[in-house]
Amino acid sequence: MRIATAFRYEQSISNLQQRQQDLSTAQMQLTSGKRVNAASDDPTAAARAERALASIARTDADQRAVDASKNAMAIAESVLGDAVELMQSARETIVAAGNGAYSSSDRQALAAKLTEIRKQLLSVANRPDGGGGYVFGGQGATQVPFIESSATVPSTVVFQGQPGQIEAASTEKVNLTLDGQRIWMFGREQDGTLSPVNVFDALATAVERLNDPSITGTDAQTTVNNGLGDLDKILGNVQSARSEVGEMLNRMDGIESRLADSKLAAQTEKSNAEDLDMVDAISQFQNKQTGYEAALQSYASIQKMSLFQYIN
């Protein structure tokens, strides 16, 4: 078969361009450190890397949700700890009020102490979560969840939040708030059921009774018994809520560990799909560089085979 010089020339040009493209691609891979810089380089590997990247993004979003929940629950655990201490102090104060040797002024002094404890408990129940909301705001509250109403005597505290709790937008079930109504407005019976016993109203009733100068020792003891009964139910409920929060915090440690493992697996998959084997890449680059130089020499030789070169 007769091969024309023009065909050889075009073939040489085409080969040279291909070698140049291969060398450019190898150089780009070495510069970026990635074998796949565009989907066209390896569609299958690019798809694997994209799925891994989406998994990493989901894991990062879940981790942010866990961080927010962990912060809120840490605040809640601390707040409930404060509440338990205040209720224990209130309990001791109520017990002391049953002392038959106490005068009316002694009981009134204890009532003043209970009033202060009640104020502190209300402040604790309205503790902000640091993010513009409230720890016990339930499913959302733009204002403090517990407010005091003086429409009745003794005054009462009402929950103005939305019952329930907010969960973070995450594949893991984690809370951002707690149900303040369930924790603060109910007491836990011995069988575990909840009954409507309001800690603030229970203390307000005890304060009102102890401030009455006409009550006798027997009346004071009745006040003590009733107050202790209500307070113990409420204290049991708050302690139970604190235990639940502690369990949440422990569970989040496990969630964080799983998220870390999931992210590492996705990062490894992404790396396997698109990263470059540098040792092999350098060898390939050197081979392509040698091939390109050979193509240049071939092209130079073809140029010398024209008729004009022969005549000259």
Tab-separated table of C-alpha atoms in Angstrom:
chain	number	residue	atom	x	y	z
A	1	MET	CA	0.000	0.000	0.000
A	2	ARG	CA	1.368	3.384	-1.009
A	3	ILE	CA	1.595	5.848	1.884
A	4	ALA	CA	1.739	9.488	0.869
A	5	THR	CA	3.927	11.987	2.622
A	6	ALA	CA	0.880	14.110	3.477
A	7	PHE	CA	-0.689	11.146	5.302
A	8	ARG	CA	2.491	10.613	7.272
A	9	TYR	CA	2.558	14.301	8.114
A	10	GLU	CA	-1.060	14.316	9.368
A	11	GLN	CA	-0.494	11.128	11.329
A	12	SER	CA	2.584	12.624	12.945
A	13	ILE	CA	0.663	15.792	13.875
A	14	SER	CA	-2.183	13.747	15.358
A	15	ASN	CA	0.230	11.606	17.371
A	16	LEU	CA	2.063	14.677	18.603
A	17	GLN	CA	-1.180	16.322	19.742
A	18	GLN	CA	-2.304	13.160	21.554
A	19	ARG	CA	1.049	12.844	23.287
A	20	GLN	CA	0.843	16.491	24.297
A	21	GLN	CA	-2.663	15.991	25.703
A	22	ASP	CA	-1.580	12.918	27.653
A	23	LEU	CA	1.385	14.795	29.090
A	24	SER	CA	-0.818	17.758	30.033
A	25	THR	CA	-3.300	15.440	31.788
A	26	ALA	CA	-0.514	13.698	33.702
A	27	GLN	CA	0.935	17.056	34.721
A	28	MET	CA	-2.477	18.244	35.974
A	29	GLN	CA	-2.895	15.059	38.000
A	30	LEU	CA	0.491	15.525	39.632
A	31	THR	CA	-0.301	19.154	40.422
A	32	SER	CA	-3.720	18.424	41.953
A	33	GLY	CA	-2.759	15.123	43.553
A	34	LYS	CA	-5.956	13.609	42.131
A	35	ARG	CA	-6.448	10.995	39.456
A	36	VAL	CA	-9.972	12.257	38.734
A	37	ASN	CA	-10.229	16.004	38.225
A	38	ALA	CA	-13.362	15.913	36.059
A	39	ALA	CA	-16.176	13.423	35.592
A	40	SER	CA	-14.915	12.692	32.090
A	41	ASP	CA	-11.617	11.390	33.508
A	42	ASP	CA	-13.398	8.381	35.039
A	43	PRO	CA	-17.220	8.605	35.259
A	44	THR	CA	-17.524	5.610	37.600
A	45	ALA	CA	-14.874	6.873	40.018
A	46	ALA	CA	-16.311	10.405	39.849
A	47	ALA	CA	-19.746	9.054	40.827
A	48	ARG	CA	-18.196	7.141	43.754
A	49	ALA	CA	-16.415	10.281	44.930
A	50	GLU	CA	-19.607	12.338	44.634
A	51	ARG	CA	-21.576	9.853	46.736
A	52	ALA	CA	-18.809	9.820	49.338
A	53	LEU	CA	-18.783	13.628	49.382
A	54	ALA	CA	-22.560	13.680	49.956
A	55	SER	CA	-22.122	11.207	52.822
A	56	ILE	CA	-19.449	13.438	54.383
A	57	ALA	CA	-21.772	16.456	54.112
A	58	ARG	CA	-24.595	14.547	55.841
A	59	THR	CA	-22.241	13.402	58.576
A	60	ASP	CA	-21.022	16.967	59.132
A	61	ALA	CA	-24.636	18.194	59.371
A	62	ASP	CA	-25.440	15.438	61.879
A	63	GLN	CA	-22.357	16.344	63.904
A	64	ARG	CA	-23.439	19.997	64.058
A	65	ALA	CA	-26.868	18.877	65.280
A	66	VAL	CA	-25.270	16.647	67.923
A	67	ASP	CA	-23.008	19.514	69.041
A	68	ALA	CA	-26.033	21.805	69.456
A	69	SER	CA	-27.963	19.115	71.328
A	70	LYS	CA	-25.004	18.258	73.522
A	71	ASN	CA	-24.609	21.903	74.505
A	72	ALA	CA	-28.330	22.262	75.293
A	73	MET	CA	-28.465	19.009	77.265
A	74	ALA	CA	-25.316	19.905	79.208
A	75	ILE	CA	-27.018	23.151	80.244
A	76	ALA	CA	-30.194	21.227	81.086
A	77	GLU	CA	-28.307	18.717	83.222
A	78	SER	CA	-26.637	21.535	85.141
A	79	VAL	CA	-29.938	23.392	85.567
A	80	LEU	CA	-31.758	20.294	86.810
A	81	GLY	CA	-28.897	19.718	89.242
A	82	ASP	CA	-29.440	23.233	90.586
A	83	ALA	CA	-33.171	22.539	90.826
A	84	VAL	CA	-32.605	19.354	92.831
A	85	GLU	CA	-30.384	21.234	95.288
A	86	LEU	CA	-32.968	24.002	95.688
A	87	MET	CA	-35.759	21.486	96.261
A	88	GLN	CA	-33.666	19.641	98.806
A	89	SER	CA	-33.152	22.947	100.598
A	90	ALA	CA	-36.894	23.649	100.410
A	91	ARG	CA	-37.609	20.196	101.807
A	92	GLU	CA	-35.271	20.768	104.763
A	93	THR	CA	-36.914	24.128	105.389
A	94	ILE	CA	-40.410	22.623	105.368
A	95	VAL	CA	-39.292	19.857	107.744
A	96	ALA	CA	-37.890	22.486	110.105
A	97	ALA	CA	-41.241	24.289	110.073
A	98	GLY	CA	-42.799	21.282	111.820
A	99	ASN	CA	-40.815	21.947	114.996
A	100	GLY	CA	-43.425	22.328	117.711
A	101	ALA	CA	-41.224	24.733	119.683
A	102	TYR	CA	-41.199	27.304	116.838
A	103	SER	CA	-43.167	30.502	117.220
A	104	SER	CA	-45.128	32.265	114.492
A	105	SER	CA	-42.171	34.541	113.774
A	106	ASP	CA	-39.901	31.492	113.428
A	107	ARG	CA	-42.252	29.946	110.896
A	108	GLN	CA	-42.558	33.246	109.043
A	109	ALA	CA	-38.770	33.387	108.753
A	110	LEU	CA	-38.846	29.909	107.217
A	111	ALA	CA	-41.645	31.063	104.882
A	112	ALA	CA	-39.420	33.929	103.716
A	113	LYS	CA	-36.686	31.391	102.962
A	114	LEU	CA	-39.120	29.261	100.969
A	115	THR	CA	-40.205	32.367	99.043
A	116	GLU	CA	-36.601	33.015	98.038
A	117	ILE	CA	-36.113	29.389	97.015
A	118	ARG	CA	-39.280	29.598	94.903
A	119	LYS	CA	-37.938	32.692	93.118
A	120	GLN	CA	-34.678	30.895	92.389
A	121	LEU	CA	-36.543	27.852	91.073
A	122	LEU	CA	-38.556	30.064	88.722
A	123	SER	CA	-35.340	31.628	87.449
A	124	VAL	CA	-33.837	28.162	86.953
A	125	ALA	CA	-36.923	26.950	85.048
A	126	ASN	CA	-36.605	29.960	82.701
A	127	ARG	CA	-32.884	29.410	82.016
A	128	PRO	CA	-31.896	30.443	78.435
A	129	ASP	CA	-30.187	27.863	76.249
A	130	GLY	CA	-27.577	30.291	74.905
A	131	GLY	CA	-29.059	30.196	71.400
A	132	GLY	CA	-31.978	32.584	71.775
A	133	GLY	CA	-34.352	29.990	73.233
A	134	TYR	CA	-35.032	28.340	76.565
A	135	VAL	CA	-33.917	24.961	77.866
A	136	PHE	CA	-37.448	24.105	79.044
A	137	GLY	CA	-39.296	25.951	76.282
A	138	GLY	CA	-40.859	22.764	74.924
A	139	GLN	CA	-41.564	22.987	71.210
A	140	GLY	CA	-40.651	26.624	71.093
A	141	ALA	CA	-41.146	29.796	73.102
A	142	THR	CA	-40.396	33.374	72.088
A	143	GLN	CA	-40.626	34.443	75.724
A	144	VAL	CA	-39.876	32.876	79.071
A	145	PRO	CA	-41.816	29.608	79.360
A	146	PHE	CA	-42.936	30.114	82.965
A	147	ILE	CA	-44.706	33.235	84.177
A	148	GLU	CA	-46.214	34.104	87.540
A	149	SER	CA	-49.843	35.158	87.727
A	150	SER	CA	-51.043	37.150	90.705
A	151	ALA	CA	-54.697	36.702	89.801
A	152	THR	CA	-55.040	34.094	92.530
A	153	VAL	CA	-53.954	33.918	96.165
A	154	PRO	CA	-51.486	32.418	96.567
A	155	SER	CA	-50.076	33.411	93.187
A	156	THR	CA	-49.619	30.665	90.600
A	157	VAL	CA	-47.062	29.951	87.899
A	158	VAL	CA	-48.271	28.892	84.452
A	159	PHE	CA	-46.430	27.313	81.537
A	160	GLN	CA	-46.839	29.391	78.379
A	161	GLY	CA	-44.575	27.370	76.127
A	162	GLN	CA	-45.632	24.582	73.784
A	163	PRO	CA	-45.642	21.142	75.439
A	164	GLY	CA	-43.206	18.673	73.934
A	165	GLN	CA	-39.637	19.066	72.795
A	166	ILE	CA	-37.709	20.108	69.701
A	167	GLU	CA	-35.520	17.543	67.991
A	168	ALA	CA	-32.573	18.514	65.837
A	169	ALA	CA	-32.800	18.078	62.060
A	170	SER	CA	-30.591	15.018	61.999
A	171	THR	CA	-30.628	11.343	61.086
A	172	GLU	CA	-29.951	10.780	64.795
A	173	LYS	CA	-32.716	11.507	67.309
A	174	VAL	CA	-31.321	14.238	69.557
A	175	ASN	CA	-33.120	16.980	71.500
A	176	LEU	CA	-32.557	20.717	71.422
A	177	THR	CA	-35.108	21.481	74.163
A	178	LEU	CA	-36.985	19.677	76.946
A	179	ASP	CA	-40.681	19.537	77.805
A	180	GLY	CA	-40.811	22.081	80.605
A	181	GLN	CA	-44.453	21.390	81.340
A	182	ARG	CA	-43.843	17.690	82.003
A	183	ILE	CA	-40.773	18.343	84.149
A	184	TRP	CA	-41.899	21.288	86.257
A	185	MET	CA	-45.686	21.095	86.385
A	186	PHE	CA	-46.081	17.438	87.332
A	187	GLY	CA	-45.075	15.138	90.154
A	188	ARG	CA	-44.146	11.486	89.925
A	189	GLU	CA	-46.151	9.018	91.965
A	190	GLN	CA	-44.611	5.906	93.528
A	191	ASP	CA	-45.900	3.773	90.650
A	192	GLY	CA	-44.151	6.034	88.138
A	193	THR	CA	-47.259	7.804	86.834
A	194	LEU	CA	-47.386	11.584	86.606
A	195	SER	CA	-49.864	13.737	88.514
A	196	PRO	CA	-50.492	17.510	88.157
A	197	VAL	CA	-48.442	18.880	91.067
A	198	ASN	CA	-46.909	22.305	90.427
A	199	VAL	CA	-43.684	22.916	92.364
A	200	PHE	CA	-44.230	26.680	92.417
A	201	ASP	CA	-47.803	26.475	93.629
A	202	ALA	CA	-46.901	23.817	96.202
A	203	LEU	CA	-44.274	26.141	97.693
A	204	ALA	CA	-46.608	29.143	97.478
A	205	THR	CA	-49.241	27.242	99.446
A	206	ALA	CA	-46.698	26.271	102.101
A	207	VAL	CA	-45.510	29.886	102.355
A	208	GLU	CA	-49.070	31.162	102.751
A	209	ARG	CA	-49.817	28.670	105.518
A	210	LEU	CA	-46.575	29.312	107.404
A	211	ASN	CA	-47.133	33.079	107.252
A	212	ASP	CA	-50.517	32.696	108.971
A	213	PRO	CA	-49.940	33.736	112.617
A	214	SER	CA	-53.061	31.942	113.776
A	215	ILE	CA	-51.990	28.395	112.865
A	216	THR	CA	-51.318	25.995	115.709
A	217	GLY	CA	-48.619	23.382	116.002
A	218	THR	CA	-51.011	20.764	114.640
A	219	ASP	CA	-51.845	22.969	111.633
A	220	ALA	CA	-48.149	23.554	111.032
A	221	GLN	CA	-47.520	19.806	111.037
A	222	THR	CA	-50.326	19.291	108.542
A	223	THR	CA	-48.776	21.962	106.331
A	224	VAL	CA	-45.437	20.205	106.629
A	225	ASN	CA	-46.884	16.806	105.742
A	226	ASN	CA	-48.800	18.140	102.753
A	227	GLY	CA	-45.835	20.193	101.565
A	228	LEU	CA	-43.420	17.296	101.863
A	229	GLY	CA	-45.786	14.966	100.027
A	230	ASP	CA	-46.104	17.351	97.069
A	231	LEU	CA	-42.437	18.301	97.058
A	232	ASP	CA	-41.243	14.700	97.116
A	233	LYS	CA	-43.372	13.895	94.074
A	234	ILE	CA	-41.970	16.882	92.202
A	235	LEU	CA	-38.418	16.137	93.320
A	236	GLY	CA	-38.765	12.584	92.061
A	237	ASN	CA	-39.936	13.847	88.673
A	238	VAL	CA	-37.080	16.336	88.354
A	239	GLN	CA	-34.536	13.699	89.360
A	240	SER	CA	-36.012	11.359	86.757
A	241	ALA	CA	-35.719	14.079	84.109
A	242	ARG	CA	-32.115	14.671	85.114
A	243	SER	CA	-31.372	10.966	84.708
A	244	GLU	CA	-32.957	11.026	81.237
A	245	VAL	CA	-30.767	13.977	80.247
A	246	GLY	CA	-27.700	12.133	81.532
A	247	GLU	CA	-28.646	9.144	79.401
A	248	MET	CA	-29.011	11.458	76.385
A	249	LEU	CA	-25.534	12.843	76.940
A	250	ASN	CA	-24.103	9.323	77.214
A	251	ARG	CA	-25.937	8.293	74.048
A	252	MET	CA	-24.522	11.293	72.193
A	253	ASP	CA	-21.004	10.116	72.981
A	254	GLY	CA	-21.856	6.910	71.114
A	255	ILE	CA	-23.449	8.878	68.266
A	256	GLU	CA	-20.318	11.005	67.899
A	257	SER	CA	-18.206	7.860	67.706
A	258	ARG	CA	-20.451	6.416	64.971
A	259	LEU	CA	-20.417	9.681	63.042
A	260	ALA	CA	-16.611	9.788	63.209
A	261	ASP	CA	-16.414	6.214	61.874
A	262	SER	CA	-18.911	7.012	59.116
A	263	LYS	CA	-17.019	10.126	58.055
A	264	LEU	CA	-13.706	8.274	58.013
A	265	ALA	CA	-15.218	5.528	55.846
A	266	ALA	CA	-16.623	8.124	53.403
A	267	GLN	CA	-13.309	9.982	53.274
A	268	THR	CA	-11.497	6.718	52.567
A	269	GLU	CA	-13.968	5.858	49.788
A	270	LYS	CA	-13.551	9.328	48.261
A	271	SER	CA	-9.773	9.011	48.444
A	272	ASN	CA	-9.807	5.555	46.856
A	273	ALA	CA	-12.010	6.835	44.044
A	274	GLU	CA	-10.120	9.957	43.048
A	275	ASP	CA	-6.719	10.237	44.709
A	276	LEU	CA	-3.505	9.657	42.826
A	277	ASP	CA	-0.832	7.042	43.454
A	278	MET	CA	2.092	9.478	43.384
A	279	VAL	CA	4.810	6.877	42.760
A	280	ASP	CA	2.944	5.388	39.810
A	281	ALA	CA	1.912	8.854	38.576
A	282	ILE	CA	5.512	10.108	38.505
A	283	SER	CA	6.551	7.021	36.553
A	284	GLN	CA	3.667	7.512	34.117
A	285	PHE	CA	4.525	11.183	33.721
A	286	GLN	CA	8.134	10.365	32.874
A	287	ASN	CA	6.982	7.789	30.321
A	288	LYS	CA	4.583	10.278	28.738
A	289	GLN	CA	7.303	12.921	28.685
A	290	THR	CA	9.629	10.500	26.882
A	291	GLY	CA	6.824	9.627	24.452
A	292	TYR	CA	6.168	13.288	23.744
A	293	GLU	CA	9.841	13.944	23.040
A	294	ALA	CA	9.920	10.968	20.687
A	295	ALA	CA	6.842	12.307	18.887
A	296	LEU	CA	8.572	15.675	18.470
A	297	GLN	CA	11.573	13.976	16.921
A	298	SER	CA	9.318	11.971	14.610
A	299	TYR	CA	7.509	15.110	13.534
A	300	ALA	CA	10.830	16.804	12.797
A	301	SER	CA	11.867	13.845	10.657
A	302	ILE	CA	8.606	13.896	8.684
A	303	GLN	CA	9.075	17.579	7.939
A	304	LYS	CA	12.383	16.771	6.188
A	305	MET	CA	10.671	14.313	3.807
A	306	SER	CA	8.909	16.978	1.654
A	307	LEU	CA	9.715	17.342	-2.099
A	308	PHE	CA	11.095	20.826	-1.556
A	309	GLN	CA	13.533	19.515	1.019
A	310	TYR	CA	14.630	16.816	-1.488
A	311	ILE	CA	15.154	19.393	-4.284
A	312	ASN	CA	17.170	21.621	-1.992
